[in-house]
Structure formats: structure tokens, C-alpha cells
CSV table of C-alpha atoms in Angstrom, one decimal:
chain,number,residue,atom,x,y,z
A,886,GLU,CA,-8.7,-12.8,-10.0
A,887,PRO,CA,-9.0,-9.4,-11.6
A,888,GLU,CA,-5.8,-7.4,-11.6
A,889,VAL,CA,-4.6,-3.8,-11.7
A,890,THR,CA,-2.3,-3.4,-14.6
A,891,GLN,CA,0.5,-0.9,-14.7
A,892,THR,CA,2.7,0.1,-17.6
A,893,PRO,CA,5.6,0.4,-18.1
A,894,SER,CA,7.1,-1.8,-15.5
A,895,HIS,CA,10.4,0.2,-15.6
A,896,GLN,CA,11.1,3.6,-16.9
A,897,VAL,CA,14.3,5.6,-17.1
A,898,THR,CA,14.0,9.2,-17.8
A,899,GLN,CA,16.3,12.3,-17.8
A,900,MET,CA,15.8,14.9,-15.2
A,901,GLY,CA,13.4,17.6,-16.4
A,902,GLN,CA,11.5,15.3,-18.7
A,903,GLU,CA,7.8,14.6,-18.4
A,904,VAL,CA,6.7,11.1,-17.7
A,905,ILE,CA,3.3,9.5,-17.7
A,906,LEU,CA,2.7,6.4,-15.7
A,907,ARG,CA,-0.4,4.3,-16.8
A,908,CYS,CA,-2.7,2.1,-14.9
A,909,VAL,CA,-5.7,0.0,-15.9
A,910,PRO,CA,-7.8,-0.4,-12.7
A,911,ILE,CA,-10.3,-3.2,-12.1
A,912,SER,CA,-13.5,-2.2,-13.7
A,913,ASN,CA,-15.9,-2.2,-10.7
A,914,HIS,CA,-13.5,-0.3,-8.5
A,915,LEU,CA,-14.7,3.2,-7.5
A,916,TYR,CA,-11.7,4.7,-5.8
A,917,PHE,CA,-8.2,4.9,-7.4
A,918,TYR,CA,-5.0,5.8,-5.9
A,919,TRP,CA,-1.3,6.5,-6.5
A,920,TYR,CA,1.3,5.6,-4.0
A,921,ARG,CA,5.0,5.8,-4.2
A,922,GLN,CA,7.8,3.9,-2.5
A,923,ILE,CA,11.3,5.4,-2.6
A,924,LEU,CA,13.8,2.5,-2.5
A,925,GLY,CA,14.1,1.0,1.0
A,926,GLN,CA,11.5,3.3,2.4
A,927,LYS,CA,7.9,3.0,3.3
A,928,VAL,CA,5.0,3.3,0.9
A,929,GLU,CA,3.6,6.9,0.8
A,930,PHE,CA,0.2,8.1,-0.3
A,931,LEU,CA,0.1,10.5,-3.2
A,932,VAL,CA,-3.5,11.0,-4.4
A,933,SER,CA,-6.9,9.5,-4.5
A,934,PHE,CA,-9.4,9.9,-7.3
A,935,TYR,CA,-13.1,9.3,-7.2
A,936,ASN,CA,-15.9,10.2,-9.7
A,937,ASN,CA,-13.4,11.7,-12.1
A,938,GLU,CA,-11.8,14.1,-9.8
A,939,ILE,CA,-9.2,14.2,-7.1
A,940,SER,CA,-10.7,13.5,-3.7
A,941,GLU,CA,-7.6,13.8,-1.6
A,942,LYS,CA,-3.9,14.5,-2.1
A,943,SER,CA,-0.9,14.5,0.1
A,944,GLU,CA,1.7,17.2,0.6
A,945,ILE,CA,4.0,15.3,-1.8
A,946,PHE,CA,1.5,15.7,-4.6
A,947,ASP,CA,2.5,19.2,-5.7
A,948,ASP,CA,2.0,21.1,-9.0
A,949,GLN,CA,4.5,18.8,-10.7
A,950,PHE,CA,2.0,16.0,-10.5
A,951,SER,CA,-1.4,15.5,-12.1
A,952,VAL,CA,-3.8,12.6,-12.5
A,953,GLU,CA,-6.5,11.9,-15.0
A,954,ARG,CA,-8.7,9.2,-16.3
A,955,PRO,CA,-8.8,10.3,-19.9
A,956,ASP,CA,-11.0,7.5,-21.4
A,957,GLY,CA,-12.9,6.2,-18.4
A,958,SER,CA,-10.7,3.2,-18.0
A,959,ASN,CA,-7.0,4.2,-18.0
A,960,PHE,CA,-5.8,6.1,-14.9
A,961,THR,CA,-2.6,8.1,-15.4
A,962,LEU,CA,-0.1,9.9,-13.2
A,963,LYS,CA,1.9,12.6,-15.0
A,964,ILE,CA,5.1,14.1,-13.6
A,965,ARG,CA,5.8,17.3,-15.5
A,966,SER,CA,9.4,17.9,-14.9
A,967,THR,CA,11.1,15.0,-13.2
A,968,LYS,CA,13.6,15.5,-10.4
A,969,LEU,CA,16.2,13.0,-9.2
A,970,GLU,CA,14.2,12.6,-6.0
A,971,ASP,CA,11.2,11.4,-8.0
A,972,SER,CA,13.0,8.1,-8.5
A,973,ALA,CA,10.8,5.5,-6.8
A,974,MET,CA,8.4,2.7,-7.4
A,975,TYR,CA,4.9,4.1,-8.2
A,976,PHE,CA,1.9,2.0,-7.4
A,977,CYS,CA,-1.6,2.3,-8.7
A,978,ALA,CA,-4.3,0.9,-6.5
A,979,GLY,CA,-8.0,0.5,-6.6
A,980,GLN,CA,-10.6,0.0,-3.9
A,981,GLY,CA,-13.7,-2.1,-4.1
A,982,GLY,CA,-14.7,-5.7,-3.6
A,983,LYS,CA,-15.2,-8.1,-0.8
A,984,ASN,CA,-11.9,-7.8,1.0
A,985,TYR,CA,-12.4,-4.1,1.9
A,986,GLY,CA,-8.8,-3.8,0.7
A,987,TYR,CA,-6.9,-2.1,-1.9
A,988,THR,CA,-5.7,-4.0,-4.9
A,989,PHE,CA,-2.3,-2.8,-6.0
A,990,GLY,CA,-0.8,-3.0,-9.4
A,991,SER,CA,2.7,-4.5,-9.8
A,992,GLY,CA,4.2,-1.0,-9.9
A,993,THR,CA,6.3,1.1,-12.2
A,994,ARG,CA,9.9,1.6,-11.2
A,995,LEU,CA,10.9,5.1,-12.3
A,996,THR,CA,14.5,6.1,-12.4
A,997,VAL,CA,15.4,9.7,-13.0
A,998,VAL,CA,19.0,10.3,-14.2
B,640,ALA,CA,3.5,11.6,14.1
B,641,GLN,CA,3.9,8.0,13.1
B,642,LYS,CA,0.6,6.3,12.5
B,643,ILE,CA,2.0,2.8,12.1
B,644,THR,CA,5.0,1.5,13.9
B,645,GLN,CA,6.9,-1.6,12.9
B,646,THR,CA,10.2,-1.8,14.7
B,647,GLN,CA,11.4,-5.3,14.5
B,648,PRO,CA,14.7,-5.8,12.7
B,649,GLY,CA,15.0,-8.3,9.9
B,650,MET,CA,13.9,-11.8,11.0
B,651,PHE,CA,15.2,-15.2,10.0
B,652,VAL,CA,12.6,-17.9,10.4
B,653,GLN,CA,13.0,-21.6,10.1
B,654,GLU,CA,10.8,-23.2,7.4
B,655,LYS,CA,7.6,-24.6,8.9
B,656,GLU,CA,7.9,-22.5,12.0
B,657,ALA,CA,5.4,-19.7,12.9
B,658,VAL,CA,6.4,-16.1,12.9
B,659,THR,CA,4.8,-13.0,14.5
B,660,LEU,CA,5.3,-9.6,13.0
B,661,ASP,CA,4.5,-6.7,15.3
B,662,CYS,CA,2.5,-3.6,14.4
B,663,THR,CA,1.2,-0.9,16.6
B,664,TYR,CA,-0.9,2.0,15.4
B,665,ASP,CA,-2.0,5.4,16.5
B,666,THR,CA,-5.4,6.9,15.9
B,667,SER,CA,-8.1,8.8,17.6
B,668,ASP,CA,-10.7,7.5,15.1
B,669,GLN,CA,-13.1,4.9,16.4
B,670,SER,CA,-13.7,3.5,12.9
B,671,TYR,CA,-10.6,2.3,11.0
B,672,GLY,CA,-9.2,-0.7,9.2
B,673,LEU,CA,-5.9,-2.4,9.4
B,674,PHE,CA,-4.2,-4.2,6.6
B,675,TRP,CA,-1.2,-6.4,6.0
B,676,TYR,CA,0.6,-6.5,2.7
B,677,LYS,CA,3.5,-8.7,1.5
B,678,GLN,CA,6.1,-7.3,-0.9
B,679,PRO,CA,8.4,-9.9,-2.3
B,680,SER,CA,11.7,-9.0,-4.0
B,681,SER,CA,9.9,-8.5,-7.3
B,682,GLY,CA,8.2,-5.4,-5.8
B,683,GLU,CA,4.5,-6.0,-6.1
B,684,MET,CA,2.2,-5.3,-3.1
B,685,ILE,CA,0.1,-8.3,-2.2
B,686,PHE,CA,-2.9,-8.0,0.1
B,687,LEU,CA,-2.9,-10.5,2.9
B,688,ILE,CA,-5.5,-9.8,5.5
B,689,TYR,CA,-7.8,-7.1,6.8
B,690,GLN,CA,-9.2,-6.3,10.3
B,691,GLY,CA,-11.9,-3.8,10.9
B,692,SER,CA,-11.9,-1.9,14.2
B,693,TYR,CA,-15.4,-3.1,15.0
B,694,ASP,CA,-14.7,-6.7,14.1
B,695,GLU,CA,-14.9,-8.8,17.3
B,696,GLN,CA,-13.1,-11.8,15.9
B,697,ASN,CA,-9.5,-11.8,14.8
B,698,ALA,CA,-9.2,-12.0,11.1
B,699,THR,CA,-7.8,-15.2,9.5
B,700,GLU,CA,-6.9,-16.0,5.9
B,701,GLY,CA,-5.3,-19.4,5.4
B,702,ARG,CA,-1.9,-19.4,7.1
B,703,TYR,CA,-2.3,-15.7,8.0
B,704,SER,CA,-4.0,-14.5,11.2
B,705,LEU,CA,-4.1,-11.1,12.8
B,706,ASN,CA,-3.8,-10.8,16.5
B,707,PHE,CA,-5.9,-7.7,17.1
B,708,GLN,CA,-5.6,-6.1,20.5
B,709,LYS,CA,-7.7,-2.9,20.3
B,710,ALA,CA,-6.9,-1.6,23.7
B,711,ARG,CA,-3.2,-1.9,23.1
B,712,LYS,CA,-3.6,-0.6,19.5
B,713,SER,CA,-1.7,-3.5,18.1
B,714,ALA,CA,-2.4,-5.7,15.1
B,715,ASN,CA,0.3,-8.3,14.8
B,716,LEU,CA,0.4,-10.7,11.9
B,717,VAL,CA,1.0,-14.3,12.5
B,718,ILE,CA,2.2,-16.5,9.7
B,719,SER,CA,1.9,-20.2,10.5
B,720,ALA,CA,4.0,-23.0,8.9
B,721,SER,CA,6.4,-20.6,7.1
B,722,GLN,CA,7.3,-21.5,3.6
B,723,LEU,CA,10.3,-20.4,1.6
B,724,GLY,CA,8.0,-18.2,-0.6
B,725,ASP,CA,7.1,-16.2,2.5
B,726,SER,CA,10.5,-14.5,2.4
B,727,ALA,CA,9.5,-10.8,1.7
B,728,MET,CA,8.9,-7.4,3.3
B,729,TYR,CA,5.7,-7.2,5.2
B,730,PHE,CA,3.9,-3.9,5.6
B,731,CYS,CA,1.2,-3.0,8.1
B,732,ALA,CA,-1.2,-0.3,7.0
B,733,MET,CA,-4.2,1.6,8.4
B,734,ARG,CA,-7.1,3.4,6.9
B,735,GLU,CA,-8.8,6.0,9.1
B,736,ILE,CA,-12.4,6.4,8.1
B,737,LEU,CA,-13.0,9.7,9.8
B,738,TYR,CA,-14.1,12.4,7.3
B,739,GLY,CA,-14.2,9.8,4.6
B,740,ASN,CA,-10.4,9.6,4.5
B,741,ASN,CA,-9.5,6.6,2.4
B,742,ARG,CA,-5.8,6.9,2.3
B,743,LEU,CA,-3.6,4.1,3.7
B,744,ALA,CA,-0.8,4.9,6.1
B,745,PHE,CA,2.0,2.4,5.9
B,746,GLY,CA,4.6,1.3,8.4
B,747,LYS,CA,8.2,0.9,7.5
B,748,GLY,CA,7.9,-2.8,7.1
B,749,ASN,CA,9.4,-6.0,8.5
B,750,GLN,CA,11.9,-8.0,6.5
B,751,VAL,CA,11.4,-11.8,6.8
B,752,VAL,CA,13.7,-14.4,5.5
B,753,VAL,CA,12.6,-18.0,5.7
B,754,ILE,CA,15.5,-20.5,5.8
B,755,PRO,CA,15.3,-24.2,5.0
């Protein structure tokens, strides 16, 4: 079963630093997403990406965030100047395939200190 | 407004028993999809089952089945013959297809603990 791969699995960063979270989606997926889950809370949509551009974003996805697919395979989420409240699990997901569903990566746990 | 409501408190289930997890949703869209995901303590999100709004049959995937009651806007997950490995958080989610919206809206989750 193809997988969505996320790296790193854990990242600790100092407040104000930039972080880049990486994802390798499944090759035949067309839509890509970032979601986040603050500890103990529900999963929240951040952004969707299709045809090399953002197709939709939530109110959470402000100017601190950016996404790109620099080499046609990796899909990255950048947070420019991290805040304490950015501490969360970040999930990459792709859509495509027979289950109509979204295949999620195993997540990156980001801790901002 | 909440799109997905999961209000059950944490549940303890005896191994081999069935458990039903409640999910109600709110949408004015006629075309939507409903999903259930499992999140074990390791944190990953595992897709379990999908129900389309136009599907006439309730979805089933192995030990998972979805009790879809469209008029009541509910999409309850039934896990039959619980196993210890079923201990996890379970999230109900919805995709509204209106205007090509592809985002998933998640509920707050149900915690299930299976006891031997």
C-alpha cells in the first residue's frame, strides 16, 4: 500500500525560528493538503494544493505559512516565524485512489519552545 | 457552526463486543462524503471507511460498518468484535463537495479503550 511520508517525525524549534515540514505524497495523487492537530483537539484544515498552486486555505493559514512543491514530488509547509501556539501535529494528506478518501502521512509533531 | 458533532465521552468496550460511535453532521449540500479515521496513540491518521451521500447501501469494510441515516444526518461507526488494537481515538469527518470544496471538516473525536 503506497504511503505518504512525512519528515521529520518530531521537531523542536525556538520561537521565532523558521521551520519546514516535508511530505512526499503518493505519486498518482492530485490534491495535497496540510492539516494540523493541536494536542487534545480536533484536526483542522490548513490548505489544499492542486496543480502547483493553492486551491483553498483556511483562516488559520495566514502570511506566516506557505506551501510549495519545489521539485514536483516533495510538498512542503513552511512556517516563517514560529509561535508557541504553532505547536501541534501537522499532517500532510493526499487525495486520489479508489477509496475516495484522503491518505494521511504519519505526521510531524512540532514543538515550539 | 459545528459541521461534525461527536459528543460521546470516552468509552470502555469489552474485547469481542461491538461498539457504536455516534456522529452527526450539518450541511446544506446535497453532495457530500463522510469518513471515519482511527488515530492510535502513535498519532497517525488511519482511514477506515467512507460513505457518499448518494450511496444507498451502508458502507462496510471488514469489521467496520457505517450506519448512515441521511434524514437524521447521522453516520455512526460500528466496530464489531472489538480487538485490543482498536483502542484509539476515532474521528468522523465530512467533505462538502459544493463549489469543489475538498477540505475535510473533523469532529472532536471519540476515545475508545478496549479491555480484555
